[in-house]
Amino acid sequence: MCRSGEQPEPPDSETHTDTAFTALLEDSAEDLYESAPCGYLSTLMDGTVAKINATLLQWLGLEREHVVGRMRFADLLTVGGKLYHETHFAPLLRMQGRLRGIALEMRSPGGRLPVLVSSVIKHGSGGEPLLIRTTVLDATDRRAYEEELLRRQRDAQEARAAAEEAYAQIAETRRQAETDRARLTDALAVLQKSLVPSTLPVMPGMETATYYHTAYPDQLGGDFYDVFALDGGRWAFFIGDVCGKGPQAAALTSLARYTLRAAALHDPEPAAALETLNAVLRDRYAADGDPRYCTAIFGTIEPDPETGQVAIRLASGGHPPALVLRAGGRAGFLPTPGGFLVGVLPAAPFTTAETTLGPGDTMVLYTDGLTEARTGPSRASLYGEEALLAFATAHAPASAPEVVSELRGLLEGFGDGLDDDTALLALGVPPSRS
């Protein structure tokens, strides 16, 4: 009792908190077992369920009286889980006396319940096995996480397989008999060497020169050229440029190069060779809804040993016109009627043009990287054909090596304005010796 006029002492807050906390923990061992956040069960050594907690019964949708003494642990598992239990789980448990975290599946109202099972054998005082105590953890969230990881892994594998298939198509166009794919870097290196010849053949009474500028060393180029022998003292040449960059462009380049070579051996008429290439590109790409095209000039060379002159026949498929530097100091473009892009139209018409190169004359073939080089302080202007003609006129006459050397210096002068691959092919007749 408080004295008159005195305030009662407040209760000890710490003591009050401890009392409330202790009250919360006044659960019986049976309550802790039945309401545990995981499943518990005890079985005899033959698997007969002797005891099971309410948590596991709720997960499985079963009644205690239908389980205890009536079912075995394996009966609670799915078909696959039961098979694994009989062939692996039970033998290992008997041999080791303890197993932890084994993934199984149990039958539940929702179908299958993924669980992690840990079991231990309880022995008597004499060492004899008495029963098996088992803890069951719900692994639904873990299984969902694992399935998500597997799905992402499958997606990554599918993406990788798609990429490998795309690069496989590149290799197939240059050698269909090749089935064992090399690594990507090796395939790109081999393919790059196949786009242009390492050397040009020696033609009697003619001189040749080439140059190839790669704008992006880490990408396969799309420009190509070649010179090769035909029968009867004739020679064939071509130069071209495919649409796009990278592996797909390289595949198209390789296909165009080998198609023109094969077409020339069958029919060396320039217009016919381009028609064959047009048909091949349409058949290969247009049917898949992904048409691809290229520009190209194809021609034949027939030297006349008696006169020293060389007859040139050529046809163009949308390619920049050939440039001819004459021995008298003049220069001009060689008209090539037609000029449709190769691979766009089902039946694109091509026309063969003719010219003659005399002693001291040189014909230059090039790709549009030269005329489309960006010039000026802002790199907003294109170099263009008029500037190229003026450049050629200023350097005429010039031999094939000389004109390629001068054009190479011109290209280097463009600096970062030259943002496309550029191929040069010069065919010339040496000046007569008098």
Coordinates of C-alpha atoms in Angstrom, one line a residue, residues 40-433:
Y40 CA 8.3 -34.8 -39.5
L41 CA 7.6 -38.5 -39.6
S42 CA 9.0 -41.6 -37.9
T43 CA 8.9 -45.0 -39.6
L44 CA 9.7 -48.5 -38.7
M45 CA 12.7 -50.1 -40.4
D46 CA 10.3 -51.6 -43.1
G47 CA 9.1 -48.0 -43.8
T48 CA 5.7 -48.3 -42.1
V49 CA 4.7 -44.8 -40.8
A50 CA 4.6 -44.8 -37.0
K51 CA 4.2 -41.1 -36.4
I52 CA 3.7 -38.1 -38.7
N53 CA 3.1 -34.4 -37.8
A54 CA 0.1 -32.2 -38.9
T55 CA 2.2 -30.1 -41.2
L56 CA 3.2 -33.0 -43.4
L57 CA -0.4 -34.3 -43.4
Q58 CA -1.7 -31.0 -44.5
W59 CA 0.9 -30.8 -47.4
L60 CA -0.2 -34.3 -48.5
G61 CA -3.9 -33.8 -48.0
L62 CA -4.1 -37.0 -45.8
E63 CA -5.8 -38.0 -42.6
R64 CA -3.6 -39.3 -39.7
E65 CA -5.7 -42.5 -39.3
H66 CA -5.3 -43.4 -43.0
V67 CA -1.5 -43.1 -42.7
V68 CA -0.2 -44.2 -39.4
G69 CA 0.3 -48.0 -39.4
R70 CA -1.3 -48.3 -42.8
M71 CA 1.1 -46.7 -45.2
R72 CA 4.8 -46.8 -45.8
F73 CA 7.0 -43.9 -46.5
A74 CA 7.5 -45.0 -50.1
D75 CA 3.7 -44.9 -50.5
L76 CA 3.8 -41.1 -49.9
L77 CA 6.1 -40.6 -52.9
T78 CA 5.4 -40.2 -56.6
V79 CA 6.2 -43.1 -58.9
G80 CA 9.6 -41.7 -59.8
G81 CA 10.3 -40.8 -56.1
K82 CA 9.4 -44.3 -55.0
L83 CA 11.7 -45.8 -57.6
Y84 CA 14.5 -43.6 -56.4
H85 CA 13.8 -44.4 -52.8
E86 CA 13.9 -48.1 -53.3
T87 CA 17.0 -48.2 -55.5
H88 CA 19.1 -45.4 -53.9
F89 CA 17.7 -43.7 -50.9
A90 CA 16.8 -46.7 -48.7
P91 CA 20.0 -48.8 -49.5
L92 CA 22.3 -45.8 -48.8
L93 CA 20.4 -45.0 -45.5
R94 CA 20.8 -48.6 -44.3
M95 CA 24.5 -48.5 -45.2
Q96 CA 25.4 -45.0 -43.9
G97 CA 22.8 -44.5 -41.1
R98 CA 22.1 -40.9 -42.2
L99 CA 21.2 -39.0 -45.3
R100 CA 20.7 -35.3 -45.8
G101 CA 19.0 -33.0 -48.3
I102 CA 17.9 -35.7 -50.8
A103 CA 15.5 -34.3 -53.5
L104 CA 12.3 -36.3 -53.8
E105 CA 8.7 -35.8 -54.9
M106 CA 5.7 -36.6 -52.8
R107 CA 2.1 -37.0 -53.8
S108 CA -0.1 -34.0 -52.9
P109 CA -3.6 -32.7 -53.8
G110 CA -1.9 -30.3 -56.3
G111 CA -0.1 -33.1 -58.0
R112 CA 3.6 -33.3 -57.1
L113 CA 5.3 -31.7 -54.1
P114 CA 9.1 -31.3 -54.5
V115 CA 10.8 -31.9 -51.1
L116 CA 14.2 -32.2 -49.5
V117 CA 14.4 -35.2 -47.2
S118 CA 16.8 -35.9 -44.4
S119 CA 16.7 -39.2 -42.5
V120 CA 18.6 -40.8 -39.6
I121 CA 18.3 -44.3 -38.1
K122 CA 17.7 -44.5 -34.4
H123 CA 19.5 -47.4 -32.7
G124 CA 18.8 -49.1 -29.5
S125 CA 21.1 -49.5 -26.5
G126 CA 22.5 -52.7 -28.1
G127 CA 23.1 -51.0 -31.5
E128 CA 20.2 -52.5 -33.2
P129 CA 18.2 -50.2 -35.6
L130 CA 14.8 -49.3 -34.2
L131 CA 13.2 -46.7 -36.4
I132 CA 13.9 -44.0 -39.0
R133 CA 13.3 -40.3 -38.2
T134 CA 12.8 -38.2 -41.2
T135 CA 12.5 -34.4 -41.8
V136 CA 10.8 -33.1 -44.9
L137 CA 11.3 -29.6 -46.3
D138 CA 9.0 -28.0 -48.9
A139 CA 11.3 -27.3 -51.9
T140 CA 8.6 -25.8 -54.1
D141 CA 10.3 -22.4 -54.3
R142 CA 13.7 -24.0 -54.8
R143 CA 12.3 -26.2 -57.6
A144 CA 10.8 -23.1 -59.3
Y145 CA 14.2 -21.4 -59.0
E146 CA 16.0 -24.4 -60.5
E147 CA 13.5 -24.6 -63.3
E148 CA 14.0 -20.9 -64.0
L149 CA 17.8 -21.5 -64.1
L150 CA 17.3 -24.4 -66.5
R151 CA 15.0 -22.4 -68.7
R152 CA 17.5 -19.6 -68.9
Q153 CA 20.2 -22.2 -69.7
R154 CA 18.1 -23.6 -72.4
D155 CA 17.5 -20.1 -73.8
A156 CA 21.2 -19.5 -73.8
Q157 CA 21.9 -22.8 -75.5
E158 CA 19.3 -22.1 -78.1
A159 CA 20.7 -18.7 -78.8
R160 CA 24.2 -20.1 -79.1
A161 CA 22.9 -22.9 -81.4
A162 CA 21.2 -20.2 -83.6
A163 CA 24.4 -18.3 -83.8
E164 CA 26.4 -21.4 -84.7
E165 CA 23.9 -22.3 -87.4
A166 CA 24.2 -18.8 -88.9
Y167 CA 28.0 -19.1 -89.1
A168 CA 27.6 -22.6 -90.4
Q169 CA 25.7 -21.3 -93.4
I170 CA 28.7 -19.0 -94.2
A171 CA 31.0 -22.0 -94.3
E172 CA 28.6 -24.1 -96.3
T173 CA 28.5 -21.5 -99.1
R174 CA 32.3 -21.7 -99.6
R175 CA 32.6 -25.4 -99.3
Q176 CA 29.4 -27.5 -99.0
A177 CA 31.3 -30.7 -98.2
E178 CA 32.6 -29.1 -94.9
T179 CA 30.6 -30.5 -92.0
D180 CA 33.0 -30.1 -89.1
R181 CA 32.8 -26.4 -88.1
A182 CA 35.9 -24.7 -86.8
R183 CA 35.7 -22.0 -84.2
L184 CA 34.3 -18.7 -85.3
T185 CA 37.6 -16.9 -85.5
D186 CA 39.2 -19.6 -87.6
A187 CA 36.3 -19.6 -89.9
L188 CA 36.4 -15.9 -90.4
A189 CA 40.2 -16.0 -91.1
V190 CA 39.8 -18.7 -93.7
L191 CA 36.8 -17.0 -95.3
Q192 CA 38.6 -13.6 -95.5
K193 CA 41.4 -15.2 -97.5
S194 CA 38.9 -16.7 -100.0
L195 CA 37.3 -13.3 -100.9
V196 CA 40.2 -12.1 -103.0
P197 CA 43.0 -14.0 -104.8
S198 CA 46.4 -13.9 -103.1
T199 CA 48.1 -13.2 -106.5
L200 CA 47.0 -12.5 -110.0
P201 CA 48.0 -14.7 -112.9
V202 CA 50.6 -13.4 -115.5
M203 CA 48.9 -12.5 -118.8
P204 CA 51.2 -12.2 -121.9
G205 CA 51.2 -8.6 -123.1
M206 CA 49.4 -7.3 -120.1
E207 CA 50.2 -5.9 -116.6
T208 CA 47.9 -5.9 -113.6
A209 CA 47.8 -4.3 -110.2
T210 CA 45.4 -4.5 -107.3
Y211 CA 44.7 -2.9 -103.9
Y212 CA 42.2 -3.7 -101.2
H213 CA 41.4 -1.2 -98.4
T214 CA 39.7 -2.7 -95.3
A215 CA 37.7 0.0 -93.5
Y216 CA 37.0 -2.2 -90.4
P217 CA 39.6 -4.9 -89.7
D218 CA 37.2 -6.6 -87.2
Q219 CA 34.6 -7.2 -89.9
L220 CA 34.6 -9.3 -93.0
G221 CA 34.6 -7.2 -96.1
G222 CA 32.1 -7.3 -99.0
D223 CA 34.3 -6.3 -101.9
F224 CA 35.7 -8.9 -104.3
Y225 CA 37.7 -9.2 -107.5
D226 CA 39.5 -11.8 -109.6
V227 CA 41.4 -12.5 -112.8
F228 CA 41.7 -16.0 -114.2
A229 CA 42.4 -17.8 -117.5
L230 CA 39.9 -19.1 -120.0
D231 CA 40.5 -21.3 -123.0
G232 CA 41.9 -20.1 -126.3
G233 CA 44.2 -17.4 -124.9
R234 CA 41.4 -15.5 -123.3
W235 CA 41.2 -14.3 -119.7
A236 CA 38.3 -13.3 -117.5
F237 CA 38.1 -10.7 -114.7
F238 CA 35.4 -9.3 -112.4
I239 CA 35.0 -6.9 -109.5
G240 CA 32.0 -6.5 -107.2
D241 CA 30.6 -5.3 -103.9
V242 CA 27.9 -7.0 -101.9
C243 CA 25.2 -5.4 -99.7
G244 CA 25.9 -5.3 -96.0
K245 CA 28.9 -6.2 -93.8
G246 CA 30.0 -9.0 -91.6
P247 CA 29.5 -12.8 -91.9
Q248 CA 26.4 -12.7 -94.1
A249 CA 28.0 -10.3 -96.5
A250 CA 31.1 -12.5 -96.6
A251 CA 28.9 -15.5 -97.4
L252 CA 27.3 -13.6 -100.3
T253 CA 30.7 -12.5 -101.5
S254 CA 32.1 -16.0 -101.5
L255 CA 29.0 -17.3 -103.4
A256 CA 29.2 -14.5 -106.0
R257 CA 33.0 -15.1 -106.6
Y258 CA 32.7 -18.9 -107.1
T259 CA 29.5 -18.5 -109.1
L260 CA 31.1 -16.1 -111.6
R261 CA 34.1 -18.4 -112.0
A262 CA 31.9 -21.4 -112.7
A263 CA 29.7 -19.4 -115.0
A264 CA 32.7 -18.2 -117.1
L265 CA 33.9 -21.7 -117.7
H266 CA 30.5 -22.6 -119.0
D267 CA 29.8 -19.5 -121.0
P268 CA 32.3 -16.6 -120.9
E269 CA 29.9 -14.1 -122.4
P270 CA 29.9 -11.2 -119.8
A271 CA 26.1 -10.6 -119.8
A272 CA 25.5 -14.4 -119.5
A273 CA 27.8 -14.7 -116.5
L274 CA 25.9 -11.9 -114.7
E275 CA 22.6 -13.5 -115.6
T276 CA 23.8 -16.7 -114.0
L277 CA 24.9 -14.9 -110.9
N278 CA 21.5 -13.1 -110.7
A279 CA 19.7 -16.5 -111.0
V280 CA 21.8 -18.0 -108.3
L281 CA 21.3 -15.2 -105.8
R282 CA 17.6 -15.2 -106.4
D283 CA 17.4 -18.9 -105.9
R284 CA 19.5 -18.8 -102.7
Y285 CA 18.1 -15.8 -100.9
A286 CA 14.8 -14.6 -102.4
A287 CA 12.9 -17.8 -101.6
D288 CA 13.6 -17.3 -97.9
G289 CA 12.1 -13.8 -97.9
D290 CA 15.5 -12.2 -97.4
P291 CA 16.7 -11.1 -100.8
R292 CA 20.3 -10.1 -101.1
Y293 CA 22.1 -8.4 -104.0
C294 CA 25.5 -7.1 -105.2
T295 CA 27.0 -4.9 -107.8
A296 CA 29.5 -6.4 -110.2
I297 CA 31.4 -6.0 -113.5
F298 CA 32.4 -9.1 -115.4
G299 CA 34.5 -9.0 -118.5
T300 CA 36.8 -10.9 -120.8
I301 CA 40.3 -10.1 -122.1
E302 CA 41.6 -11.2 -125.5
P303 CA 45.1 -10.0 -126.4
D304 CA 46.2 -9.8 -130.0
P305 CA 49.9 -10.6 -130.1
E306 CA 50.3 -9.2 -133.7
T307 CA 48.9 -5.7 -133.1
G308 CA 49.6 -5.5 -129.3
Q309 CA 46.0 -4.4 -128.7
V310 CA 43.7 -6.0 -126.3
A311 CA 39.9 -6.5 -126.9
I312 CA 37.8 -6.0 -123.8
R313 CA 34.2 -7.1 -123.4
L314 CA 32.4 -6.4 -120.2
A315 CA 28.9 -6.1 -118.6
S316 CA 27.9 -4.2 -115.5
G317 CA 25.3 -5.0 -112.9
G318 CA 24.8 -1.7 -111.0
H319 CA 28.5 -1.2 -110.5
P320 CA 30.4 2.1 -110.9
P321 CA 31.7 2.4 -114.5
A322 CA 35.1 1.3 -115.5
L323 CA 37.7 4.1 -115.9
V324 CA 40.0 4.1 -118.9
L325 CA 43.3 6.1 -119.0
R326 CA 44.5 6.4 -122.6
A327 CA 48.1 6.7 -123.7
G328 CA 47.5 10.1 -125.2
G329 CA 46.7 11.6 -121.8
R330 CA 42.9 11.4 -121.9
A331 CA 40.7 9.6 -119.4
G332 CA 37.0 8.6 -119.5
F333 CA 34.4 6.3 -118.2
L334 CA 33.4 3.3 -120.2
P335 CA 29.6 3.3 -120.8
T336 CA 28.0 0.0 -119.7
P337 CA 24.2 0.0 -120.6
G338 CA 21.8 -1.9 -118.3
G339 CA 23.3 -1.7 -114.9
F340 CA 20.7 -3.5 -112.8
L341 CA 21.7 -4.7 -109.3
V342 CA 22.5 -8.4 -109.4
G343 CA 20.0 -10.4 -107.4
V344 CA 17.1 -7.9 -107.2
L345 CA 14.9 -8.7 -110.3
P346 CA 14.0 -12.3 -111.4
A347 CA 15.2 -11.6 -115.0
A348 CA 17.4 -8.5 -114.9
P349 CA 18.7 -7.6 -118.4
F350 CA 22.5 -7.1 -118.8
T351 CA 24.3 -5.7 -121.9
T352 CA 27.8 -6.4 -123.0
A353 CA 30.0 -3.4 -123.9
E354 CA 33.2 -3.4 -125.9
T355 CA 36.4 -1.4 -125.9
T356 CA 40.0 -1.8 -127.0
L357 CA 43.1 -1.1 -125.0
G358 CA 46.2 -0.2 -127.0
P359 CA 49.8 0.1 -125.8
G360 CA 50.0 2.6 -122.9
D361 CA 46.2 2.3 -122.1
T362 CA 45.0 1.2 -118.7
M363 CA 41.6 0.3 -117.5
V364 CA 40.7 0.8 -113.8
L365 CA 37.9 -1.0 -111.9
Y366 CA 36.9 0.1 -108.4
T367 CA 34.2 -0.3 -105.8
D368 CA 32.1 2.6 -104.5
G369 CA 34.1 3.1 -101.4
L370 CA 36.3 5.3 -103.6
T371 CA 33.6 7.6 -105.0
E372 CA 31.6 7.6 -101.8
A373 CA 34.4 8.7 -99.6
R374 CA 33.4 11.7 -97.4
T375 CA 35.4 14.8 -97.9
G376 CA 35.5 18.3 -96.6
P377 CA 35.9 19.6 -93.0
S378 CA 32.5 18.2 -92.0
R379 CA 32.8 15.0 -94.0
A380 CA 29.4 15.9 -95.6
S381 CA 30.4 15.8 -99.3
L382 CA 31.1 12.7 -101.4
Y383 CA 34.2 12.5 -103.5
G384 CA 32.1 11.5 -106.6
E385 CA 32.8 10.4 -110.1
E386 CA 33.6 13.8 -111.5
A387 CA 36.5 14.3 -109.0
L388 CA 37.7 10.8 -109.8
L389 CA 37.7 11.5 -113.6
A390 CA 39.6 14.7 -113.0
F391 CA 42.1 12.8 -110.9
A392 CA 42.5 10.2 -113.6
T393 CA 42.9 12.8 -116.3
A394 CA 45.6 14.5 -114.3
H395 CA 47.6 11.3 -114.0
A396 CA 47.1 9.9 -117.5
P397 CA 48.9 8.1 -119.1
A398 CA 49.8 5.7 -116.3
S399 CA 50.6 2.0 -116.1
A400 CA 48.5 -0.3 -114.0
P401 CA 51.0 -0.3 -111.0
E402 CA 51.3 3.5 -111.3
V403 CA 47.6 4.3 -111.3
V404 CA 46.9 1.9 -108.4
S405 CA 49.8 3.5 -106.4
E406 CA 48.3 7.0 -107.1
L407 CA 44.8 5.9 -106.1
R408 CA 46.1 4.3 -103.0
G409 CA 47.6 7.6 -102.0
L410 CA 44.3 9.3 -102.7
L411 CA 42.5 6.8 -100.5
E412 CA 44.9 7.3 -97.6
G413 CA 44.4 11.1 -97.9
F414 CA 40.7 10.6 -97.1
G415 CA 41.5 9.6 -93.6
D416 CA 38.4 8.8 -91.5
G417 CA 36.3 9.9 -94.4
L418 CA 36.9 6.5 -96.1
D419 CA 34.4 4.5 -94.1
D420 CA 33.8 1.7 -96.6
D421 CA 35.9 -1.1 -98.0
T422 CA 37.5 -0.3 -101.4
A423 CA 38.9 -2.6 -104.0
L424 CA 41.0 -1.5 -107.0
L425 CA 41.8 -3.6 -110.1
A426 CA 43.9 -2.1 -112.9
L427 CA 44.5 -3.9 -116.3
G428 CA 46.9 -2.2 -118.6
V429 CA 48.9 -2.7 -121.8
P430 CA 52.6 -1.7 -121.5
P431 CA 53.7 1.1 -123.9
S432 CA 55.2 -0.2 -127.1
R433 CA 58.9 -0.1 -127.4

